[in-house]
Short mmCIF file of C-alpha atoms and ligand atoms in Angstrom, two decimals:
data_model
loop_
_atom_site.label_atom_id
_atom_site.label_comp_id
_atom_site.label_asym_id
_atom_site.label_seq_id
_atom_site.Cartn_x
_atom_site.Cartn_y
_atom_site.Cartn_z
CA MET A 1 -11.06 -2.38 -4.71
CA VAL A 2 -7.36 -3.16 -4.71
CA SER A 3 -4.99 -0.30 -5.39
CA ARG A 4 -1.75 -0.96 -7.24
CA VAL A 5 1.46 0.48 -5.91
CA ILE A 6 3.90 1.15 -8.72
CA PRO A 7 7.44 1.72 -7.41
CA VAL A 8 9.19 4.83 -8.61
CA GLU A 9 12.77 4.92 -9.91
CA THR A 10 15.62 4.84 -7.42
CA PHE A 11 16.33 8.35 -6.16
CA ASP A 12 18.45 10.63 -4.01
CA LEU A 13 16.16 13.20 -2.41
CA VAL A 14 17.83 16.06 -0.56
CA ILE A 15 15.57 17.89 1.88
CA PHE A 16 16.94 21.34 2.62
CA GLY A 17 15.32 22.26 5.91
CA GLY A 18 15.32 18.55 6.78
CA THR A 19 15.21 19.36 10.50
CA GLY A 20 12.29 21.81 10.21
CA ASP A 21 8.64 21.51 11.15
CA LEU A 22 7.37 20.61 7.68
CA ALA A 23 10.03 17.95 7.15
CA ARG A 24 9.42 16.30 10.52
CA ARG A 25 5.63 16.61 10.54
CA LYS A 26 4.77 15.84 6.91
CA ILE A 27 7.58 15.01 4.51
CA LEU A 28 9.49 12.30 6.40
CA PRO A 29 6.47 10.52 7.94
CA GLY A 30 4.91 10.59 4.45
CA LEU A 31 8.01 9.11 2.85
CA PHE A 32 7.99 6.39 5.50
CA ARG A 33 4.45 5.45 4.50
CA ARG A 34 5.50 5.23 0.83
CA PHE A 35 8.48 3.12 1.89
CA ARG A 36 6.17 0.75 3.75
CA ALA A 37 3.80 0.60 0.79
CA GLY A 38 6.71 -0.62 -1.35
CA GLN A 39 6.79 2.46 -3.53
CA MET A 40 10.27 3.64 -2.54
CA PRO A 41 12.93 1.39 -4.03
CA PRO A 42 15.40 0.00 -1.46
CA GLY A 43 18.45 1.75 -2.93
CA SER A 44 16.88 5.20 -2.62
CA ARG A 45 18.21 7.72 -0.13
CA ILE A 46 16.83 10.73 1.68
CA ILE A 47 19.44 13.28 2.67
CA GLY A 48 18.50 15.82 5.33
CA ALA A 49 20.34 19.14 5.08
CA ALA A 50 20.25 22.11 7.45
CA ARG A 51 22.69 24.25 9.43
CA SER A 52 22.49 22.25 12.69
CA GLU A 53 25.52 20.07 13.26
CA MET A 54 24.70 16.38 13.54
CA ASP A 55 25.74 13.07 11.99
CA ASP A 56 23.66 10.46 10.14
CA ASP A 57 22.76 8.69 13.38
CA GLY A 58 21.64 11.93 15.00
CA TYR A 59 19.36 12.61 12.05
CA ARG A 60 17.99 9.06 12.08
CA GLN A 61 17.09 9.50 15.73
CA MET A 62 15.39 12.81 14.98
CA ILE A 63 13.26 11.14 12.30
CA ARG A 64 12.42 8.14 14.52
CA GLU A 65 11.06 10.65 17.00
CA ALA A 66 9.23 12.58 14.27
CA ILE A 67 7.51 9.38 13.08
CA ALA A 68 6.59 8.54 16.69
CA GLU A 69 5.10 12.00 17.14
CA PHE A 70 3.46 12.65 13.78
CA GLY A 71 3.03 9.22 12.15
CA GLY A 72 -0.25 7.30 12.04
CA ASP A 73 -0.78 3.58 12.66
CA GLU A 74 2.56 2.84 10.97
CA LYS A 75 4.50 4.25 13.91
CA THR A 76 4.25 0.91 15.73
CA ASP A 77 6.18 -0.83 12.91
CA SER A 78 9.60 -0.67 14.57
CA ASP A 79 11.30 -3.01 12.06
CA GLY A 80 9.97 -0.91 9.23
CA ILE A 81 11.16 2.29 10.90
CA GLU A 82 14.67 0.85 11.29
CA SER A 83 14.84 -0.20 7.62
CA PHE A 84 13.56 3.23 6.61
CA VAL A 85 15.96 5.32 8.72
CA ALA A 86 18.86 3.22 7.44
CA GLN A 87 18.23 5.01 4.12
CA LEU A 88 18.65 8.46 5.69
CA ARG A 89 21.78 10.60 5.56
CA TYR A 90 22.52 14.05 6.89
CA VAL A 91 24.76 16.88 5.75
CA ALA A 92 25.24 20.12 7.70
CA ILE A 93 24.90 22.92 5.15
CA ASP A 94 24.30 26.64 5.30
CA ALA A 95 22.34 27.70 2.22
CA THR A 96 24.14 31.03 2.25
CA GLY A 97 27.63 29.72 3.07
CA GLU A 98 30.13 27.34 1.50
CA GLY A 99 30.45 24.65 4.19
CA GLY A 100 28.96 21.21 3.50
CA TRP A 101 28.45 21.57 -0.25
CA ALA A 102 31.48 19.50 -1.24
CA GLN A 103 30.31 16.75 1.10
CA LEU A 104 26.86 16.80 -0.47
CA ALA A 105 28.35 16.70 -3.97
CA GLU A 106 30.34 13.63 -3.02
CA LEU A 107 27.29 11.90 -1.58
CA MET A 108 25.06 12.34 -4.64
CA ARG A 109 24.96 9.56 -7.20
CA GLY A 110 24.93 10.15 -10.92
CA ASP A 111 22.78 7.23 -12.03
CA VAL A 112 19.61 7.89 -10.01
CA VAL A 113 16.89 10.55 -9.99
CA ARG A 114 18.11 13.62 -8.11
CA ALA A 115 15.54 15.78 -6.38
CA PHE A 116 15.97 18.73 -4.04
CA TYR A 117 13.17 19.78 -1.71
CA PHE A 118 13.51 23.45 -0.67
CA SER A 119 11.69 23.18 2.68
CA VAL A 120 13.19 26.46 3.87
CA ALA A 121 12.19 30.14 3.80
CA PRO A 122 11.74 31.43 0.20
CA SER A 123 14.48 33.99 0.83
CA LEU A 124 16.94 31.04 0.65
CA PHE A 125 15.71 29.64 -2.69
CA GLY A 126 18.11 31.73 -4.75
CA ALA A 127 21.16 30.82 -2.65
CA LEU A 128 20.27 27.12 -2.82
CA ALA A 129 19.68 27.14 -6.59
CA GLU A 130 22.94 28.97 -7.18
CA ARG A 131 25.06 26.65 -5.02
CA LEU A 132 23.49 23.48 -6.38
CA HIS A 133 24.76 24.56 -9.76
CA ALA A 134 28.07 26.02 -8.69
CA HIS A 135 28.99 22.72 -7.03
CA GLY A 136 27.78 20.63 -9.95
CA ILE A 137 25.21 18.87 -7.75
CA ALA A 138 22.20 19.59 -9.94
CA ASP A 139 22.06 18.93 -13.67
CA SER A 140 19.46 19.41 -16.36
CA GLU A 141 17.60 16.27 -15.20
CA SER A 142 17.41 17.29 -11.53
CA ARG A 143 14.17 18.47 -9.95
CA ILE A 144 13.57 21.09 -7.29
CA VAL A 145 10.49 21.28 -5.09
CA VAL A 146 9.48 24.63 -3.65
CA GLU A 147 6.95 25.30 -0.92
CA LYS A 148 4.34 27.95 -0.44
CA PRO A 149 4.26 30.89 -0.01
CA PHE A 150 5.35 31.54 -3.58
CA GLY A 151 5.63 35.31 -3.31
CA ARG A 152 3.35 37.73 -1.50
CA ASP A 153 2.35 39.69 -4.61
CA LEU A 154 2.95 39.67 -8.35
CA ALA A 155 6.29 41.49 -8.13
CA SER A 156 7.80 39.11 -5.54
CA ALA A 157 6.45 36.02 -7.36
CA LYS A 158 8.02 37.25 -10.60
CA ALA A 159 11.31 37.88 -8.81
CA LEU A 160 11.22 34.36 -7.31
CA ASN A 161 10.43 32.80 -10.69
CA ALA A 162 13.28 34.76 -12.28
CA THR A 163 15.71 33.64 -9.56
CA LEU A 164 14.86 29.97 -10.03
CA ALA A 165 14.90 30.34 -13.82
CA GLU A 166 18.55 31.41 -13.67
CA HIS A 167 19.50 27.83 -12.85
CA PHE A 168 16.50 25.58 -13.58
CA ASP A 169 14.10 25.13 -16.50
CA GLU A 170 10.38 25.28 -15.79
CA GLN A 171 10.22 21.49 -16.37
CA GLN A 172 12.50 21.03 -13.37
CA ILE A 173 10.52 23.22 -10.93
CA TYR A 174 7.78 21.65 -8.80
CA ARG A 175 5.77 24.32 -6.93
CA ILE A 176 3.80 22.49 -4.29
CA ASP A 177 0.22 23.27 -3.45
CA HIS A 178 -0.64 20.32 -1.27
CA TYR A 179 -4.35 20.73 -2.03
CA LEU A 180 -3.60 19.45 -5.51
CA GLY A 181 -2.25 16.21 -4.04
CA LYS A 182 -5.53 15.28 -2.40
CA GLU A 183 -7.34 12.20 -3.64
CA THR A 184 -10.49 14.25 -4.13
CA VAL A 185 -8.82 16.77 -6.37
CA GLN A 186 -7.73 14.08 -8.79
CA ASN A 187 -11.16 12.59 -8.52
CA LEU A 188 -12.61 15.90 -9.54
CA MET A 189 -10.94 15.46 -12.91
CA ALA A 190 -11.87 11.76 -13.06
CA VAL A 191 -15.53 12.58 -12.40
CA ARG A 192 -15.66 15.44 -14.86
CA PHE A 193 -13.71 13.88 -17.69
CA GLY A 194 -14.22 10.16 -17.08
CA ASN A 195 -18.03 10.13 -17.09
CA VAL A 196 -20.54 10.98 -19.76
CA LEU A 197 -22.95 12.12 -17.07
CA PHE A 198 -21.56 15.43 -15.86
CA GLU A 199 -19.73 17.21 -18.66
CA PRO A 200 -22.88 17.97 -20.73
CA LEU A 201 -24.39 19.66 -17.67
CA TRP A 202 -21.23 21.47 -16.63
CA ASN A 203 -22.17 24.98 -17.73
CA SER A 204 -24.41 27.96 -17.11
CA HIS A 205 -27.45 26.27 -18.65
CA TYR A 206 -27.67 23.74 -15.83
CA ILE A 207 -25.53 25.03 -12.97
CA ASP A 208 -26.96 27.76 -10.75
CA HIS A 209 -23.80 28.46 -8.77
CA ILE A 210 -20.71 26.88 -7.24
CA GLN A 211 -19.48 27.16 -3.65
CA ILE A 212 -15.96 26.44 -2.48
CA THR A 213 -15.44 26.38 1.28
CA VAL A 214 -12.25 25.70 3.20
CA ALA A 215 -13.06 26.06 6.91
CA GLU A 216 -10.72 25.53 9.84
CA THR A 217 -11.41 25.40 13.57
CA VAL A 218 -7.89 26.43 14.57
CA GLY A 219 -6.88 30.04 15.06
CA VAL A 220 -3.48 31.51 14.31
CA THR A 221 -1.99 30.76 17.72
CA GLY A 222 1.74 30.18 17.42
CA ARG A 223 2.02 31.51 13.88
CA GLY A 224 0.29 34.85 14.35
CA ALA A 225 3.32 36.92 13.34
CA TYR A 226 3.59 35.11 9.99
CA TYR A 227 -0.15 34.98 9.34
CA ASP A 228 -0.72 38.64 10.17
CA LYS A 229 1.45 39.62 7.20
CA SER A 230 -0.51 37.39 4.86
CA GLY A 231 -4.18 36.91 5.85
CA ALA A 232 -6.72 34.58 4.29
CA MET A 233 -6.34 36.06 0.82
CA ARG A 234 -2.64 35.35 0.49
CA ASP A 235 -2.57 32.25 2.68
CA MET A 236 -5.56 30.39 1.22
CA VAL A 237 -7.39 32.08 -1.66
CA GLN A 238 -4.53 32.98 -4.00
CA ASN A 239 -3.28 29.39 -3.99
CA HIS A 240 -5.55 26.63 -2.60
CA LEU A 241 -9.00 28.01 -3.42
CA MET A 242 -7.80 29.34 -6.76
CA GLN A 243 -6.48 25.92 -7.73
CA LEU A 244 -9.78 24.25 -6.81
CA LEU A 245 -11.68 26.87 -8.78
CA CYS A 246 -9.50 26.19 -11.82
CA LEU A 247 -10.09 22.44 -11.72
CA ILE A 248 -13.85 22.92 -11.43
CA ALA A 249 -14.05 25.55 -14.13
CA MET A 250 -11.42 24.61 -16.72
CA GLU A 251 -12.26 23.39 -20.20
CA PRO A 252 -11.57 19.68 -20.83
CA PRO A 253 -7.86 19.37 -21.63
CA SER A 254 -7.21 17.36 -24.79
CA THR A 255 -4.88 15.03 -22.87
CA TYR A 256 -4.04 14.49 -19.21
CA ASP A 257 -0.52 15.78 -19.36
CA ALA A 258 1.04 18.48 -17.24
CA ASP A 259 1.18 21.38 -19.67
CA THR A 260 -2.16 20.71 -21.33
CA VAL A 261 -3.92 20.64 -17.96
CA ARG A 262 -2.05 23.69 -16.73
CA ASP A 263 -2.77 25.63 -19.94
CA GLU A 264 -6.49 25.15 -19.27
CA LYS A 265 -6.16 26.19 -15.62
CA LEU A 266 -4.29 29.31 -16.65
CA LYS A 267 -7.11 30.31 -19.02
CA VAL A 268 -9.55 30.19 -16.10
CA ILE A 269 -7.43 32.49 -13.94
CA ARG A 270 -7.01 34.90 -16.82
CA ALA A 271 -10.77 34.93 -17.37
CA LEU A 272 -11.54 35.78 -13.74
CA GLN A 273 -13.15 39.19 -13.52
CA ALA A 274 -12.08 41.85 -11.04
CA VAL A 275 -14.16 41.42 -7.90
CA GLU A 276 -16.45 44.26 -6.82
CA PRO A 277 -15.61 45.46 -3.28
CA HIS A 278 -19.22 44.85 -2.16
CA HIS A 279 -18.88 41.21 -3.25
CA ILE A 280 -16.20 40.57 -0.62
CA VAL A 281 -16.64 40.10 3.12
CA ARG A 282 -13.57 40.09 5.35
CA GLY A 283 -13.70 38.97 8.96
CA GLN A 284 -11.62 38.57 12.11
CA TYR A 285 -12.53 36.14 14.88
CA ASP A 286 -13.44 37.61 18.23
CA ALA A 287 -12.36 36.46 21.70
CA SER A 288 -14.42 33.53 23.00
CA ALA A 289 -14.43 30.65 25.45
CA GLN A 290 -12.38 28.78 22.81
CA GLY A 291 -9.53 31.26 22.92
CA LEU A 292 -8.20 34.72 22.33
CA SER A 293 -9.31 37.08 19.62
CA TYR A 294 -7.48 37.20 16.29
CA ARG A 295 -5.76 40.44 17.27
CA GLU A 296 -4.56 38.92 20.55
CA ASP A 297 -3.35 35.75 18.78
CA ALA A 298 -1.56 37.88 16.20
CA GLU A 299 -0.21 40.15 18.95
CA ASN A 300 -1.24 43.13 16.89
CA PRO A 301 -4.03 45.14 18.56
CA ARG A 302 -4.51 47.28 15.43
CA SER A 303 -4.38 44.48 12.88
CA PHE A 304 -6.63 44.82 9.83
CA THR A 305 -5.64 41.39 8.48
CA GLU A 306 -8.53 39.05 7.66
CA SER A 307 -8.84 35.59 9.22
CA PHE A 308 -12.03 35.05 7.17
CA LEU A 309 -12.91 35.83 3.60
CA ALA A 310 -16.02 35.26 1.55
CA MET A 311 -16.34 36.48 -2.02
CA LYS A 312 -18.36 36.19 -5.18
CA CYS A 313 -16.37 35.75 -8.37
CA HIS A 314 -17.25 35.56 -12.04
CA ILE A 315 -15.45 33.88 -14.88
CA ALA A 316 -15.92 35.75 -18.12
CA ASN A 317 -16.24 33.00 -20.71
CA TRP A 318 -18.99 31.20 -22.59
CA ARG A 319 -19.26 28.31 -20.19
CA TRP A 320 -19.55 30.30 -16.98
CA ALA A 321 -21.02 33.70 -17.82
CA THR A 322 -23.84 34.31 -15.27
CA VAL A 323 -22.69 31.52 -12.87
CA PRO A 324 -21.40 32.92 -9.58
CA PHE A 325 -18.54 31.18 -7.82
CA TYR A 326 -18.71 31.80 -4.08
CA LEU A 327 -15.46 31.28 -2.21
CA ARG A 328 -15.24 31.13 1.57
CA THR A 329 -12.39 30.36 3.93
CA GLY A 330 -11.65 31.14 7.54
CA LYS A 331 -10.17 30.21 10.87
CA ARG A 332 -11.95 29.40 14.15
CA LEU A 333 -15.08 28.41 12.27
CA LYS A 334 -17.63 25.86 13.45
CA ALA A 335 -15.99 22.81 11.86
CA ARG A 336 -12.93 21.73 9.92
CA SER A 337 -14.38 21.13 6.54
CA SER A 338 -13.43 21.65 2.91
CA GLU A 339 -16.00 21.19 0.22
CA ILE A 340 -16.82 22.13 -3.33
CA ALA A 341 -20.54 22.19 -4.01
CA VAL A 342 -21.90 22.35 -7.54
CA VAL A 343 -25.50 23.49 -7.16
CA PHE A 344 -27.62 22.71 -10.22
CA LYS A 345 -30.62 24.75 -11.30
CA ASP A 346 -34.22 24.07 -10.32
CA LEU A 347 -36.31 21.96 -12.66
CA GLY A 348 -38.53 24.92 -13.39
CA HIS A 349 -41.69 22.80 -13.54
CA THR A 350 -43.01 20.01 -11.36
CA ILE A 351 -45.54 17.36 -12.38
CA PHE A 352 -46.11 16.35 -8.77
CA GLU A 353 -49.14 18.07 -7.35
CA GLY A 354 -48.60 19.67 -3.97
CA ASP A 355 -44.84 19.52 -4.23
CA THR A 356 -43.76 23.07 -3.55
CA ALA A 357 -40.26 22.35 -2.28
CA ARG A 358 -37.30 23.63 -4.25
CA HIS A 359 -35.49 20.45 -5.28
CA ARG A 360 -31.98 20.82 -6.51
CA ASN A 361 -29.32 18.38 -7.51
CA ILE A 362 -26.11 19.21 -5.69
CA LEU A 363 -22.80 17.52 -6.38
CA SER A 364 -20.69 17.90 -3.28
CA ILE A 365 -17.01 17.06 -3.38
CA ARG A 366 -15.44 16.72 0.07
CA LEU A 367 -11.74 17.34 0.60
CA GLN A 368 -11.90 16.96 4.35
CA PRO A 369 -12.89 15.29 6.50
CA ASN A 370 -13.70 11.91 4.96
CA GLU A 371 -12.66 12.60 1.36
CA GLY A 372 -15.45 11.64 -0.99
CA MET A 373 -18.42 12.98 -2.84
CA ASP A 374 -22.17 12.88 -2.76
CA LEU A 375 -24.81 13.70 -5.26
CA GLN A 376 -28.07 15.01 -3.89
CA VAL A 377 -30.96 13.57 -5.87
CA THR A 378 -34.70 13.81 -5.50
CA ILE A 379 -36.64 10.59 -4.94
CA LYS A 380 -40.02 9.50 -3.71
CA GLU A 381 -40.15 9.43 0.05
CA PRO A 382 -40.14 5.71 0.82
CA GLY A 383 -43.27 4.07 2.21
CA PRO A 384 -46.99 4.80 2.02
CA GLY A 385 -48.42 8.29 1.89
CA GLY A 386 -48.54 9.04 -1.79
CA MET A 387 -46.09 10.80 -4.04
CA ARG A 388 -44.05 12.91 -1.67
CA LEU A 389 -40.57 13.92 -2.77
CA VAL A 390 -37.47 14.02 -0.69
CA ASP A 391 -33.82 14.97 -1.39
CA VAL A 392 -31.26 12.33 -0.43
CA PRO A 393 -27.50 12.06 -0.95
CA LEU A 394 -25.92 9.28 -2.99
CA ASP A 395 -22.83 9.16 -0.85
CA MET A 396 -19.39 7.78 -1.62
CA SER A 397 -16.42 7.77 0.71
CA PHE A 398 -13.10 7.23 -1.08
CA ALA A 399 -11.64 5.48 1.98
CA GLU A 400 -14.52 2.97 2.01
CA ALA A 401 -14.24 2.48 -1.74
CA LEU A 402 -10.57 1.65 -1.37
CA GLY A 403 -11.23 -1.07 1.17
CA PRO A 404 -10.50 -1.59 4.86
CA ASP A 405 -6.84 -2.62 4.64
CA GLN A 406 -5.74 0.02 2.23
CA GLU A 407 -4.83 3.61 2.69
CA ALA A 408 -4.64 6.26 -0.01
CA PRO A 409 -1.39 8.24 0.11
CA ASP A 410 -1.80 11.65 1.67
CA ALA A 411 -1.18 14.76 -0.40
CA TYR A 412 2.52 15.15 0.39
CA GLU A 413 3.27 11.48 -0.26
CA ARG A 414 1.55 11.55 -3.61
CA LEU A 415 3.21 14.76 -4.70
CA ILE A 416 6.73 13.68 -3.73
CA MET A 417 6.27 10.45 -5.67
CA ASP A 418 5.12 12.56 -8.65
CA VAL A 419 8.34 14.59 -8.39
CA ILE A 420 10.38 11.41 -8.62
CA ARG A 421 8.27 10.24 -11.57
CA GLY A 422 8.78 13.60 -13.25
CA ASN A 423 5.04 14.30 -13.46
CA GLN A 424 4.22 18.01 -13.04
CA THR A 425 0.44 17.81 -13.58
CA LEU A 426 -0.37 18.47 -9.92
CA PHE A 427 2.13 21.30 -9.49
CA MET A 428 1.66 24.97 -10.22
CA ARG A 429 3.45 26.43 -13.21
CA GLY A 430 5.18 29.80 -12.90
CA ASP A 431 2.73 31.62 -15.17
CA GLU A 432 -0.25 30.23 -13.20
CA VAL A 433 1.15 31.60 -9.96
CA GLU A 434 1.80 34.97 -11.54
CA ALA A 435 -1.69 35.14 -13.06
CA ALA A 436 -3.22 34.32 -9.67
CA TRP A 437 -1.27 37.18 -8.06
CA ALA A 438 -2.21 39.53 -10.89
CA TRP A 439 -5.87 38.89 -9.98
CA THR A 440 -5.27 39.07 -6.22
CA ASP A 441 -3.08 42.18 -6.02
CA PRO A 442 -5.70 44.84 -6.92
CA ILE A 443 -8.12 43.38 -4.37
CA ILE A 444 -5.56 43.64 -1.58
CA GLU A 445 -4.42 47.07 -2.76
CA GLY A 446 -8.06 48.22 -2.62
CA TRP A 447 -8.35 47.14 1.02
CA GLU A 448 -5.14 48.88 1.90
CA ALA A 449 -6.15 52.09 0.13
CA ARG A 450 -9.52 52.12 1.91
CA ASN A 451 -8.16 50.98 5.30
CA ASP A 452 -10.79 48.27 5.10
CA VAL A 453 -11.67 46.98 8.57
CA PRO A 454 -12.65 43.28 8.81
CA LYS A 455 -15.97 42.44 10.51
CA LEU A 456 -15.76 40.62 13.82
CA TYR A 457 -17.26 37.13 13.99
CA ASP A 458 -17.83 34.66 16.79
CA ALA A 459 -15.42 31.76 17.09
CA GLY A 460 -17.31 28.55 16.30
CA SER A 461 -19.67 30.33 13.89
CA ALA A 462 -19.84 30.29 10.08
CA GLY A 463 -18.23 33.73 9.84
CA PRO A 464 -19.61 37.29 9.85
CA GLU A 465 -23.31 37.86 9.23
CA ASP A 466 -22.47 39.86 6.10
CA ALA A 467 -21.05 36.69 4.55
CA MET A 468 -24.50 35.08 4.87
CA MET A 469 -26.03 38.12 3.21
CA LEU A 470 -23.70 37.79 0.24
CA LEU A 471 -25.81 34.80 -0.84
CA HIS A 472 -29.11 35.53 0.92
CA ARG A 473 -29.69 38.73 -0.98
CA GLU A 474 -29.49 36.68 -4.17
CA GLY A 475 -31.92 34.02 -2.94
CA ARG A 476 -29.17 31.49 -2.26
CA ARG A 477 -27.63 30.09 0.90
CA TRP A 478 -24.29 28.77 1.97
CA ARG A 479 -23.97 25.07 2.60
CA ASP A 480 -23.71 24.20 6.26
CA ILE A 481 -20.12 23.85 7.48
CA LYS A 482 -20.12 20.28 8.83
CA GLY A 483 -17.18 18.38 10.26
N1 NAP B 1 5.35 23.87 8.46
C1 NAP B 1 4.34 23.77 7.62
O1 NAP B 1 3.31 23.16 7.88
C2 NAP B 1 4.44 24.42 6.25
C3 NAP B 1 3.32 24.35 5.40
C4 NAP B 1 3.41 24.90 4.12
C5 NAP B 1 4.57 25.52 3.72
N2 NAP B 1 5.64 25.60 4.59
C6 NAP B 1 6.86 26.25 4.10
O2 NAP B 1 7.92 25.32 4.17
C7 NAP B 1 9.14 25.96 4.48
C8 NAP B 1 9.72 25.35 5.74
O3 NAP B 1 8.80 25.56 6.80
P1 NAP B 1 9.02 24.96 8.25
O4 NAP B 1 7.74 25.19 8.98
O5 NAP B 1 9.54 23.58 8.19
O6 NAP B 1 10.13 25.96 8.83
P2 NAP B 1 11.08 25.73 10.09
O7 NAP B 1 10.47 24.78 11.06
O8 NAP B 1 11.45 27.09 10.56
O9 NAP B 1 12.36 25.02 9.46
C9 NAP B 1 13.27 25.70 8.68
C10 NAP B 1 14.37 24.73 8.26
O10 NAP B 1 15.32 25.43 7.47
C11 NAP B 1 16.62 25.23 8.01
N3 NAP B 1 17.39 26.43 7.73
C12 NAP B 1 17.18 27.69 8.16
N4 NAP B 1 18.11 28.53 7.68
C13 NAP B 1 18.94 27.78 6.92
C14 NAP B 1 20.10 28.06 6.16
N5 NAP B 1 20.61 29.29 6.07
N6 NAP B 1 20.69 27.05 5.49
C15 NAP B 1 20.22 25.80 5.57
N7 NAP B 1 19.12 25.46 6.27
C16 NAP B 1 18.49 26.44 6.94
C17 NAP B 1 16.37 25.01 9.50
O11 NAP B 1 17.38 24.27 10.13
P3 NAP B 1 18.66 24.96 10.82
O12 NAP B 1 18.15 26.05 11.71
O13 NAP B 1 19.33 23.83 11.53
O14 NAP B 1 19.48 25.48 9.70
C18 NAP B 1 15.12 24.13 9.42
O15 NAP B 1 15.48 22.81 9.09
C19 NAP B 1 8.79 27.45 4.62
O16 NAP B 1 8.97 28.08 3.37
C20 NAP B 1 7.30 27.44 4.93
O17 NAP B 1 6.66 28.61 4.53
C21 NAP B 1 5.59 25.06 5.84
#
């Protein structure tokens, strides 16, 4: 399979926070890969902006080092790196001050796409939006990209939306959830809406339940102070898992355009029922040979913040009534693995004598590692021995399908190119974010009111025992967490 690379329009992309961790680890190495793939037109420029004083050459050196540290195979392409860094500029700017803005205004060109990546703390979004306008740097065609976390509850998300809305229309705001940039996520829509096979079965008549798991092996070491104020609910469920749930559960949009898709996702969030407290299991990892306990990592010996969450949700509409959606995410688990599993119902009757096994078709969509999908089907066990049935996966790896010399863009690369193209389909709209918080807030408030204490779990396990029981007591079981 040969993938086509379609260059985007020439652009000026300003990265506020251009010296920060996200810019050096993800954004710039990702842009370099798009540059090498031929997607970034030669006249385009990337302008780093932060408070640190440095000139263009200083910034170029910083990004050379970032590519050497965080890049993949492409980091050995020294000619390519030199051509790429030649397109970088740097302006020293304080988001909350006046210095540097006139210089940035002078640098920006009027005849190219202008995009501004707010890779800084959300508390600076308002100051940046205001100054971009005050200095005439942004116009009605400009785009801004904002990072998670987008609020920590409904009130703060509304306030953030209102702040951005003072200077930018919704069509100009790109709220990044990098999960939406994954190859698999787009494939989820391709599989559902590009095949005749699945959509007729995509409902409570044929689907027993759906599991969404995002498991990590890392703890919160190094970012414990930040994480302890958020926990798995705010850090993972409200955004990443919620977005995956929407794509799995939404009605077919009439067209594949940003607002039509996002309208359908919004309906799913609004149809989510309040979750019963006994349908939620919160956990905290314990000390182990692999490292410190969550509380030690977070440097908060009395922390009640969850590093693990498992929950059963219901969507109150015709398609999904009676189908449970089980969500699970956590840190220090047995493997780094993200998967959506659509578990179909049993046949109900077998014609094969002696076959007592419970055969189920399972469509498993892997986000990491090895993005791809497999469909578990039942076949005759090969060879002699009569009609014995066995369940086997029809497996497809997207990397293999693409071919050995080709690489799919990673999530950040894809999403930044979408910003330049002006395609908002894979970005969260303001009302979606608010609806997700409106569902999340009462759950968190309930924990706080009850002083809910998370259950301890062993590092390297699949989470607390109670999370297993959430499914076991209903005759179901979690999928194994496999790396
Ligand atoms: N790192 C990640 O993996 C990740 C993942 C998802 C979301 N995010 C989000 O992305 C944003 C950036 O994260 P980060 O990890 O890159 O943070 P970081 O490493 O702390 O970098 C912050 C950047 O902002 C600049 N900055 C700080 N105050 C400023 C000001 N007043 N005016 C102009 N620039 C200022 C800093 O440079 P100076 O100090 O030189 O000004 C630096 O470049 C945050 O909102 C974070 O939540 C990060």
